XYZ file of C-alpha atoms in Angstrom:
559
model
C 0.000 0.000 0.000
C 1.264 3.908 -0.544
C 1.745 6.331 2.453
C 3.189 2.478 4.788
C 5.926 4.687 5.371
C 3.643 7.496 7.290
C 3.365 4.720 10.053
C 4.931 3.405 13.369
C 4.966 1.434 16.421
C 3.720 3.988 18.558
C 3.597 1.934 21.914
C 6.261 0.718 24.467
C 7.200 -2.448 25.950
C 8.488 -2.951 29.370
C 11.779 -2.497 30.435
C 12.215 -5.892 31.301
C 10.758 -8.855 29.918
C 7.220 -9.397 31.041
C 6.179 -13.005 29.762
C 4.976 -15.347 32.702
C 1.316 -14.642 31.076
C 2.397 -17.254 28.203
C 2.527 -19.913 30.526
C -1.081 -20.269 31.175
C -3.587 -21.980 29.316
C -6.898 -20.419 30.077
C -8.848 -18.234 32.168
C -9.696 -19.977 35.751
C -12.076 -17.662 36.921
C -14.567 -14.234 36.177
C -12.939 -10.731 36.801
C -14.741 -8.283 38.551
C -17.077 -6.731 35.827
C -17.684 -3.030 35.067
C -20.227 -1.982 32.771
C -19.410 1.350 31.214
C -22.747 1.051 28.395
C -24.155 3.984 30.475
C -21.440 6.127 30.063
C -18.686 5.471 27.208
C -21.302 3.406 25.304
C -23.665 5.938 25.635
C -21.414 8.548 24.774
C -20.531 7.324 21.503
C -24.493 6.596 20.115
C -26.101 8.783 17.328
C -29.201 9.796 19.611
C -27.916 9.363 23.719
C -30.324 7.305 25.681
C -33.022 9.141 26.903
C -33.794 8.825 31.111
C -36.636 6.440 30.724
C -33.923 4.237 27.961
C -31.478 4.966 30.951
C -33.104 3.798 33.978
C -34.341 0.272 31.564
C -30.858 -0.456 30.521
C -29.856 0.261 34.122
C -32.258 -2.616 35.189
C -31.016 -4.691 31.985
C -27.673 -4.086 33.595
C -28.660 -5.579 37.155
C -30.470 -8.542 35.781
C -27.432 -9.372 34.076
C -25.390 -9.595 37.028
C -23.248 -6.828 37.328
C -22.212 -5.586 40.294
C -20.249 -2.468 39.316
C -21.780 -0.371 36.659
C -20.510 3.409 35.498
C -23.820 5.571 35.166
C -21.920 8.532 33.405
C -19.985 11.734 33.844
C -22.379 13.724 36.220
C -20.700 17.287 36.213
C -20.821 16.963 32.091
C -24.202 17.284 31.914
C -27.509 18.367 33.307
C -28.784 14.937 31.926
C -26.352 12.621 33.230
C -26.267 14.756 36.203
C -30.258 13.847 36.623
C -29.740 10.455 35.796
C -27.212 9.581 38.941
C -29.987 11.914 40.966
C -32.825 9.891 39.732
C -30.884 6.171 40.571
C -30.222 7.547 44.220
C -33.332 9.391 45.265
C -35.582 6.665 43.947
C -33.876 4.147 45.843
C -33.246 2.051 42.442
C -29.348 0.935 43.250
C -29.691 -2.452 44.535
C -27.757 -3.344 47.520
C -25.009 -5.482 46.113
C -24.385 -2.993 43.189
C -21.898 -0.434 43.274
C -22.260 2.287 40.670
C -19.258 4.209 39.288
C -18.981 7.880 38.531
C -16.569 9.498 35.828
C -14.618 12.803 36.580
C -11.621 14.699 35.488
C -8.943 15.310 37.612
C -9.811 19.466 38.345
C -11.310 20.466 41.204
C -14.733 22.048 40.534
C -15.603 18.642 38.245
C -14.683 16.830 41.659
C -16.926 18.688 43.783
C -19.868 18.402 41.545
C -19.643 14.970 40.762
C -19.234 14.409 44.990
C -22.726 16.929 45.488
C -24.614 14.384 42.585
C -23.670 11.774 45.072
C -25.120 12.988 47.600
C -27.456 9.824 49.346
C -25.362 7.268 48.138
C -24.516 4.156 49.954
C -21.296 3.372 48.035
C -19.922 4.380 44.393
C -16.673 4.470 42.708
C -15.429 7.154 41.843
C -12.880 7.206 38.693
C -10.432 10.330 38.108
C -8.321 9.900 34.968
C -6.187 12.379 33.140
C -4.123 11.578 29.767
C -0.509 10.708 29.969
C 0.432 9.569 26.469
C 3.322 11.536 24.299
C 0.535 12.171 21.478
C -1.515 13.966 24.153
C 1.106 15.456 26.532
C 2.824 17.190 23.504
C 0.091 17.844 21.074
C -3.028 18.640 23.239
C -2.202 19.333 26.545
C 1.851 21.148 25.793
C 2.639 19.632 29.368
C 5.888 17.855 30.319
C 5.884 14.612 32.381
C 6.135 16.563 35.902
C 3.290 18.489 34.937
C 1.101 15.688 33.982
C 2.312 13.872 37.413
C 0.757 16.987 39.604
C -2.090 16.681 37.991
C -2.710 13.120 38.481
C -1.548 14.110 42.464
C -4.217 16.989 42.926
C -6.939 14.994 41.457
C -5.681 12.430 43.939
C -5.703 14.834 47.089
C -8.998 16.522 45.916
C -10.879 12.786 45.959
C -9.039 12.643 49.277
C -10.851 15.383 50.569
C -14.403 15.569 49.435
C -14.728 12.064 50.265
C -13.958 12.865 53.784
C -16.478 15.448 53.511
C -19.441 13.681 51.886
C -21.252 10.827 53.644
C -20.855 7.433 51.788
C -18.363 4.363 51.328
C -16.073 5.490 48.649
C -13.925 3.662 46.290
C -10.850 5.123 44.247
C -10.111 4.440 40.626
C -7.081 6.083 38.428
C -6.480 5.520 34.723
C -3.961 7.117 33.539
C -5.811 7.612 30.192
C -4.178 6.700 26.798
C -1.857 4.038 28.583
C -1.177 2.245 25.602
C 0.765 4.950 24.087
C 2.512 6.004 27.561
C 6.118 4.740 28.130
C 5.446 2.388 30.523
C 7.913 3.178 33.387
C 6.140 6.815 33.434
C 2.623 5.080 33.659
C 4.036 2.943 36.309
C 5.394 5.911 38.099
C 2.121 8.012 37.875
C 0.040 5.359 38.938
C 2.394 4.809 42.344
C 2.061 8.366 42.861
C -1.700 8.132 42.848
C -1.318 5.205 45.297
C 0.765 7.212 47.489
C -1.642 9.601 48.136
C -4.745 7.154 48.731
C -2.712 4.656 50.784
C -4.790 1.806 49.926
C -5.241 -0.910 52.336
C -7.035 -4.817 52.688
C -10.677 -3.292 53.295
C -10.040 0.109 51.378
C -8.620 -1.028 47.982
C -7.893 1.263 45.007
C -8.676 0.325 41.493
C -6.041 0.928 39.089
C -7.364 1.108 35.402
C -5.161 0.690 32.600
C -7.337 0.913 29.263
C -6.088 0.674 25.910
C -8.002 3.841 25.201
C -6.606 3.313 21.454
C -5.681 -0.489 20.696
C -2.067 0.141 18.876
C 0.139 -3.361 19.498
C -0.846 -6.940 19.299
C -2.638 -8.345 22.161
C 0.858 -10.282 23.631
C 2.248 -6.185 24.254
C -0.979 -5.568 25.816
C -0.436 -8.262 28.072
C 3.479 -7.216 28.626
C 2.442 -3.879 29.850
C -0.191 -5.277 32.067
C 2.441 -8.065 33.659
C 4.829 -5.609 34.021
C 2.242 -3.238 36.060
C 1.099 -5.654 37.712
C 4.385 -6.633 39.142
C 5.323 -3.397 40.069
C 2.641 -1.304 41.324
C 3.087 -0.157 44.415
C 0.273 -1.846 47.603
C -0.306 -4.868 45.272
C -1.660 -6.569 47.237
C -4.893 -3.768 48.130
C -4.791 -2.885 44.289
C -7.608 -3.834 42.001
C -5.430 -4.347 38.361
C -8.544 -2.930 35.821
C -8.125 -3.102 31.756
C -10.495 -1.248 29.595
C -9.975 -2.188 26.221
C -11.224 -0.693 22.920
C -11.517 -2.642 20.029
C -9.481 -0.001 17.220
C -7.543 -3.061 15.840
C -10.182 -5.804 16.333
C -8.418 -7.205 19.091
C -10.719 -5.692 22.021
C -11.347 -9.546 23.222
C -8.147 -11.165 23.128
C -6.297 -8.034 24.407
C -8.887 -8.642 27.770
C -8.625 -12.105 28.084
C -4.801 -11.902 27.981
C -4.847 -8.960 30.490
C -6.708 -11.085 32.393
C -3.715 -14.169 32.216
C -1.078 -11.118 32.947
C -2.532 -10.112 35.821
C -5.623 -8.075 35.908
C -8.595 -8.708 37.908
C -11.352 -6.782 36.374
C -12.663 -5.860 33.364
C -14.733 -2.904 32.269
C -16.565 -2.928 28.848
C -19.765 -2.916 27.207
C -22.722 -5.448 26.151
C -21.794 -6.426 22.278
C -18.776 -4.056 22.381
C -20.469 -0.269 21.983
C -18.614 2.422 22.121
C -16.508 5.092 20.477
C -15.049 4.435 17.668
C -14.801 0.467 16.804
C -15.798 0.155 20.134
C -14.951 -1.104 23.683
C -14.525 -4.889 24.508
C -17.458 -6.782 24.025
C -18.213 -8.510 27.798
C -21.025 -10.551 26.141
C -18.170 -12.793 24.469
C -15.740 -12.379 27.234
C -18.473 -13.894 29.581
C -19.274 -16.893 26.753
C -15.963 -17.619 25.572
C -15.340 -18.501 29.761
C -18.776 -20.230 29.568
C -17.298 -22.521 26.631
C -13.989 -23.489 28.786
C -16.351 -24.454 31.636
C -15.670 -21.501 33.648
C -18.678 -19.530 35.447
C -18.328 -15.802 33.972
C -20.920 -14.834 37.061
C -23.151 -13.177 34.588
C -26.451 -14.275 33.480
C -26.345 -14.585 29.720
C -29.016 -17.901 29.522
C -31.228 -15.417 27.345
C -29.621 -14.084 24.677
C -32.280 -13.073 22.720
C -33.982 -10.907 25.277
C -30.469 -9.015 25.851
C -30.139 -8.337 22.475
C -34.160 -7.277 22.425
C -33.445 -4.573 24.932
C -30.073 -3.561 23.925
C -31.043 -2.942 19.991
C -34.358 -1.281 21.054
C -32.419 1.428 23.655
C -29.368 1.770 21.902
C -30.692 2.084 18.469
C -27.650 -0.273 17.119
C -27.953 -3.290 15.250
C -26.258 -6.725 16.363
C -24.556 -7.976 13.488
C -25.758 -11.249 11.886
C -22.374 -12.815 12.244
C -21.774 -11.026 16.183
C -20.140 -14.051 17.795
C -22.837 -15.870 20.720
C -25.101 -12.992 19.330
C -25.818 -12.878 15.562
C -28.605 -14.279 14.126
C -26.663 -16.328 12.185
C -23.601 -17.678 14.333
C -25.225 -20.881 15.174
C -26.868 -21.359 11.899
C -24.871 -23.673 9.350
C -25.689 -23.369 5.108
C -22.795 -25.294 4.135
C -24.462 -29.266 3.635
C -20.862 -31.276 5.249
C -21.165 -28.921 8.159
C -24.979 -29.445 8.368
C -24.455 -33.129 8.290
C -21.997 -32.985 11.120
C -24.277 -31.483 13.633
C -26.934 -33.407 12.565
C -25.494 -36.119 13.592
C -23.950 -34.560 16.386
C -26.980 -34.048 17.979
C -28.758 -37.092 16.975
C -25.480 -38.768 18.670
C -26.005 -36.845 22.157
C -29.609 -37.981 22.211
C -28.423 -41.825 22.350
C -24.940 -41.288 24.538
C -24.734 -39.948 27.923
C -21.838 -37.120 27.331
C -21.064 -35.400 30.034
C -18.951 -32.302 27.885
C -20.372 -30.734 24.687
C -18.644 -31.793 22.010
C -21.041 -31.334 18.519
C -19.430 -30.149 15.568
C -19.049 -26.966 14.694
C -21.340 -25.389 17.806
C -18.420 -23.706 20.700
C -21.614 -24.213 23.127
C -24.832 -25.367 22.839
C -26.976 -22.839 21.820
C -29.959 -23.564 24.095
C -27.834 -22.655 26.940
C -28.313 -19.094 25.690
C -32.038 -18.755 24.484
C -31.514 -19.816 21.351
C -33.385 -22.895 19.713
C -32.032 -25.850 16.900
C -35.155 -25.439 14.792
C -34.390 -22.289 12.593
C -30.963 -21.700 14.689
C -28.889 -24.586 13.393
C -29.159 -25.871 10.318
C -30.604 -23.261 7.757
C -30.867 -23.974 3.794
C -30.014 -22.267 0.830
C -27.987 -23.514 -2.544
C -25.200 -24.327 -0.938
C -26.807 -26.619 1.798
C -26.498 -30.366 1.873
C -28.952 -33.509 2.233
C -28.359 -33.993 5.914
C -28.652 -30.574 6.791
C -32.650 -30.940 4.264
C -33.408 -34.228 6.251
C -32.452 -32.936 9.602
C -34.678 -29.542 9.276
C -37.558 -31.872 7.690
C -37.329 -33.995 10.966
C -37.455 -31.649 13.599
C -40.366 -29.392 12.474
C -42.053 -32.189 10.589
C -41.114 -35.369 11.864
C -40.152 -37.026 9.020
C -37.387 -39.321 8.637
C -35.897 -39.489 5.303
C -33.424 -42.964 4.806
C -30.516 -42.410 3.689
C -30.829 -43.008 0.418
C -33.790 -40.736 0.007
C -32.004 -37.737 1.160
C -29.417 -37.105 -1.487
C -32.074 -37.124 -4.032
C -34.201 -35.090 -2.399
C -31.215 -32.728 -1.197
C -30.717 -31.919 -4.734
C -33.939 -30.967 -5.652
C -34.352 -28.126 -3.123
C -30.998 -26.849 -3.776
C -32.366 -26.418 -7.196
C -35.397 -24.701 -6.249
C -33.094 -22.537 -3.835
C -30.508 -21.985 -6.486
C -32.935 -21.068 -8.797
C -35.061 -18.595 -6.814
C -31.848 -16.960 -5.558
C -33.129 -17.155 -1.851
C -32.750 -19.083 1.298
C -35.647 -21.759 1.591
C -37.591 -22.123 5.039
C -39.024 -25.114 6.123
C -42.336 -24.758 4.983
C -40.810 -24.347 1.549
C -38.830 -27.455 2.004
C -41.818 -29.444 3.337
C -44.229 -28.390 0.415
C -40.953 -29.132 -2.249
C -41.008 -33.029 -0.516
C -44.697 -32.715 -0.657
C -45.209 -32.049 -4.040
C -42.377 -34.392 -5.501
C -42.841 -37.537 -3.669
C -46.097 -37.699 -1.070
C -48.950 -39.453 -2.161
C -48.259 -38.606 -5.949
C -51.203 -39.426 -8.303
C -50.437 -39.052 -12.060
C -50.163 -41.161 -14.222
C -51.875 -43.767 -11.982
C -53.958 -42.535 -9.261
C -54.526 -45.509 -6.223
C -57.568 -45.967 -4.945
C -58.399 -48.930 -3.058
C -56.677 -52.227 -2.274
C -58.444 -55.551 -0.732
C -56.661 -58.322 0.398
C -58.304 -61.745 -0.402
C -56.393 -65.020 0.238
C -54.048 -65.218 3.136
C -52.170 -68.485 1.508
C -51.440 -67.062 -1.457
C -51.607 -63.228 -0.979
C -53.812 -62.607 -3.051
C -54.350 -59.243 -3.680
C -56.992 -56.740 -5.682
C -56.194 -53.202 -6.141
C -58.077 -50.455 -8.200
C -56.640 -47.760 -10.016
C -57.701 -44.933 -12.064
C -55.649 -44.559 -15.436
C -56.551 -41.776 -17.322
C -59.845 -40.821 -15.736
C -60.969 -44.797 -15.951
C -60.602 -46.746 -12.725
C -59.355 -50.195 -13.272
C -59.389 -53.253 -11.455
C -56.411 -55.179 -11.494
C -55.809 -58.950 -8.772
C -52.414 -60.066 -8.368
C -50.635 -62.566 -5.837
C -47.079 -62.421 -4.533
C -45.331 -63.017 -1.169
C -46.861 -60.029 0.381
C -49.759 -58.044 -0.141
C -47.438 -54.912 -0.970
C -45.058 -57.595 -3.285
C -48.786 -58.485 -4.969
C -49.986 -54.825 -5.572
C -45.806 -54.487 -7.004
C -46.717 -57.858 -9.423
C -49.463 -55.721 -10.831
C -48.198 -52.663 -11.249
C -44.818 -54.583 -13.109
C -47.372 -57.201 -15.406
C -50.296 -54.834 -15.659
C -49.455 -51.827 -16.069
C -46.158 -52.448 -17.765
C -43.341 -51.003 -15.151
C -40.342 -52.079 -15.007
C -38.298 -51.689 -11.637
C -36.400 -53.925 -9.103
C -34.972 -53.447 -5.745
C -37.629 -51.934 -3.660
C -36.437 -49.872 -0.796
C -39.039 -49.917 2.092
C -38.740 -47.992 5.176
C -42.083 -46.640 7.246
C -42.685 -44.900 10.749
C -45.333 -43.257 13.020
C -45.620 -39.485 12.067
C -45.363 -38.065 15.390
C -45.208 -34.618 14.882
C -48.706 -33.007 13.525
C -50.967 -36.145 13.846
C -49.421 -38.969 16.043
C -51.978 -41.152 14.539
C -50.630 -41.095 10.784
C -48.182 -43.399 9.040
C -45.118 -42.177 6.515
C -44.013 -44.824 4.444
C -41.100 -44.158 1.791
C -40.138 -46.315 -0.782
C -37.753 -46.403 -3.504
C -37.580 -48.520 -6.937
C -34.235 -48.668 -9.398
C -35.390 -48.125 -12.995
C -34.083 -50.527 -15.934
C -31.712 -47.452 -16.564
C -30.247 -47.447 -13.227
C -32.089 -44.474 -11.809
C -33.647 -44.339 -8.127
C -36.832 -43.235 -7.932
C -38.536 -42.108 -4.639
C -42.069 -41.764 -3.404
C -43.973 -41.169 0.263
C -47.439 -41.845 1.400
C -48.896 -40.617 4.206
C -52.056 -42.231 5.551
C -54.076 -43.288 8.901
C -53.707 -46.740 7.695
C -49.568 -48.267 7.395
C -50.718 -51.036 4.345
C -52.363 -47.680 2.221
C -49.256 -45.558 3.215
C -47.116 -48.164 1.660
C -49.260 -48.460 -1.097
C -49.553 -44.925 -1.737
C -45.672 -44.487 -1.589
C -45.062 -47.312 -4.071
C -47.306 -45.823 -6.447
C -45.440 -41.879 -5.855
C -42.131 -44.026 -6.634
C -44.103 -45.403 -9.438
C -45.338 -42.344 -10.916
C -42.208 -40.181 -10.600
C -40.449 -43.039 -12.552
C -43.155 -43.510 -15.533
C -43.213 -39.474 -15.551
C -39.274 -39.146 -15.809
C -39.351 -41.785 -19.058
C -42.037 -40.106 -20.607
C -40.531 -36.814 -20.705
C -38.739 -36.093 -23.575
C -35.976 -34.410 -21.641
C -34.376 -37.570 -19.413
């Protein structure tokens, strides 16, 4: 590409190598989570929640699970200001929530973001200031000591009003635009924070350390977290917090590996909203530690309904292919993946497994709200016959054989092909329907009466061209007799009957599906169904489909 040359590598790795992180495999347990929808995610919307969309999503929020949830910047704005008012004096903070309040680190913000908490029980209270080259030299024309004092008198100002306004106050500093701050001078603004709150076992401090702007690969995330980590001054009554935004895609893994280097809570947003590209989505965090077996201490078991509220207050769209989310993440088109979880599932309902382990599905997707039929296995031109005969089962009970569903499989990907569209299964019963069940031209069955047990013999009337016949056979069966007369009388030729029938026991548990399949002197297989109260007439009537689908194949002039 032109202009490669304009770029960099405008971040910094520790001084020393920070790499124990490597050496574990996965995440053992859930952070601490912070939602910040209500205050970055809000921020970076088209049309800002509303109160009413504020105060819903607030109670989305708490159903969730989250215990620690930022509400907004209260001395911004009259409206965020009578949000935080509105939580408090209506008593709508439950008890083992803490809500967490944004302010800059200047000293008439402080005091009005300590008055909007006036009446509050408990709240966190987050100064931040920007320490990054980019903004020390280009926005703020400050040097390092100058950035430091600023970062102290925030510090000493929370100090103060906290002592002066009634309420169980917790401290959080993020020195903002950490990942493009050397990291010794992050490290040494941070300790000079925690020198002035003197944190202790029962009055932590949280330490925040977002990637406001995502600018390395998620392993130098995870360096500069380590390295932190290790050195940070009262450890050991320090709450390690990354806040990750999502600039290079890597909002997720730059989290989770935070999380292996160290940190111990995580603040983001429900499907990732937020300024620019976004902040980390804690919807997949929570999942992808669902998948490993690990509790993420959030209630995502209804998916749907998350995503109902979310899309309806935010006014944003959950992308189709959103992972755990989309509409289409669970849903397989492709026919060898189809077949796979197919038979994936079919294999769980027969084996006691304790772990999920189906093809191509992370989780099961009824753990979250979502359901197989319409989920799954979805068809379109590219599907294949398991994926037809599995979505023909489960809303319609049928079961194909094997040898059925190939030829069937490429019929309605030639009707889907064709039409240009995805086919549901309505359209894929009435395709099965119309090709094969209970077919009636050339010969249309009518009755059947079985006459001689010793011999099998058989009568069975038909209706050829508008005149009904009567034709009496006998064979080894009364099915093999009503076969004898269709092959002498009528003049078919076929061999190798396939026969396979079963109770229909979705719609009417009192029907009978019958299929059956006949090999033409050419070669060809030739399918029919019948459907009917009685098993001998559904076998009858499926013979005759197979029958008539053959006769009407030779006949055309186009084989």
């Amino acid at each position: 590409m032109k202009k490669v040359e304009k770029y960099t590598r405008n971040y910094f790795m520790p001084p020393v190598k920070s790499m124990k992180w490597s050496e574990k495999e996965y995440i053992t347990e859930a952070p601490a989570w912070c939602s910040v929808d209500l205050r970055d995610g809000n921020q970076a919307l088209v049309v800002p929640m509303n109160l009413e969309e504020k105060l819903e999503y607030f109670q989305l929020l708490c159903d969730i699970g989250f215990k620690e949830i930022e509400v907004g910047f209260p001395a911004a704005s009259d409206t965020e200001y009578t949000f935080l008012r509105t939580l408090i004096e209506n008593d709508l903070i439950p008890e083992d929530v803490t809500i967490q309040v944004l302010t800059q680190a200047r000293e008439h913000i402080i005091r009005k973001t300590f008055a909007s908490l006036q009446g509050v029980s408990k709240a966190i209270v987050h100064l931040y200031n920007s320490t990054s080259v980019a903004q020390r030299t280009q926005v703020f024309r400050k040097s390092k000591r100058e950035i430091i004092d600023i970062a102290i008198t925030g510090a000493k100002q929370l100090n103060k009003y906290a002592q002066e306004t009634e309420g169980d106050f917790t401290f959080q500093y993020s020195p903002e635009s950490f990942t493009g701050t050397e990291i010794d001078f992050a490290l040494e603004i941070c300790n000079h924070v925690l020198d002035e709150w003197q944190p202790t076992a029962s009055q932590k401090v949280i330490i925040n350390l977002p990637a406001t702007v995502s600018m390395s690969m998620p392993h130098v995330y995870a360096s500069q977290i380590e390295y932190m980590s290790d050195n940070l001054k009262y450890r050991n009554n320090v709450i390690v917090s990354v806040h990750p935004h999502n600039d290079r895609g890597t909002g997720v893994a730059d989290a989770e590996l935070g999380m292996l280097a160290g940190a111990d809570r995580v603040e983001g947003t429900l499907f990732g909203n937020g300024e620019r590209t976004g902040n980390v989505d804690i919807v997949t965090l929570g999942l992808n530690m669902f998948s490993h077996g690990v509790d993420p201490q959030l209630n995502l078991e209804n998916i749907p309904e998350i995503i109902e509220v979310y899309q309806r207050m935010t006014k944003m769209k959950v992308s189709e292919r959103h992972p755990y989310g989309g509409e289409l993440v669970f849903t397989a088109f492709s026919g060898s993946h189809q077949d796979a979880i197919s038979k994936g599932i079919k294999w769980r309902e027969g084996n006691e497994e304790k772990y999920w382990t189906v093809p191509y599905l992370l989780i099961d997707p009824k753990d979250i709200g979502r359901e197989y039929e319409g989920d799954i296995i979805r068809i379109n031109s590219q599907s294949g016959k398991g994926g037809i005969a599995y979505v023909l089962g489960q809303k319609y009970g049928l079961d194909l054989p094997p040898e059925m569903r190939e030829s069937f499989g490429y019929s309605v990907k030639n009707v889907s092909d064709r039409l240009h569209k995805e086919l549901i299964p309505k359209d894929i019963y009435d395709i099965f329907v119309k090709e094969y069940v209970n077919v009636e031209t050339p010969f249309e069955f009518i009755n059947y009466q079985f006459k001689s047990h010793d011999d099998y013999l058989t009568t069975v009337k038909i209706r050829v061209n508008e005149t009904e016949e009567e034709f009496e056979a006998t064979g080894n069966g009364r099915l093999d007799a009503i076969s004898n007369i269709i092959h002498d009388k009528l003049d078919v030729d076929y061999s190798n009957l396939i026969y396979k029938e079963h109770a229909l026991e979705i719609g009417s548990g009192s029907q009978a599906v019958t299929y059956v399949g006949i090999t033409s002197k050419d070669g060809a297989v030739f399918w029919g169904c019948g459907i009917d109260v009685d098993i001998m007439t559904s076998s009858i009537k499926a013979l005759f489909s197979a029958v008539n689908n053959l006769v009407s194949v030779e006949a055309s002039p186009v084989k």
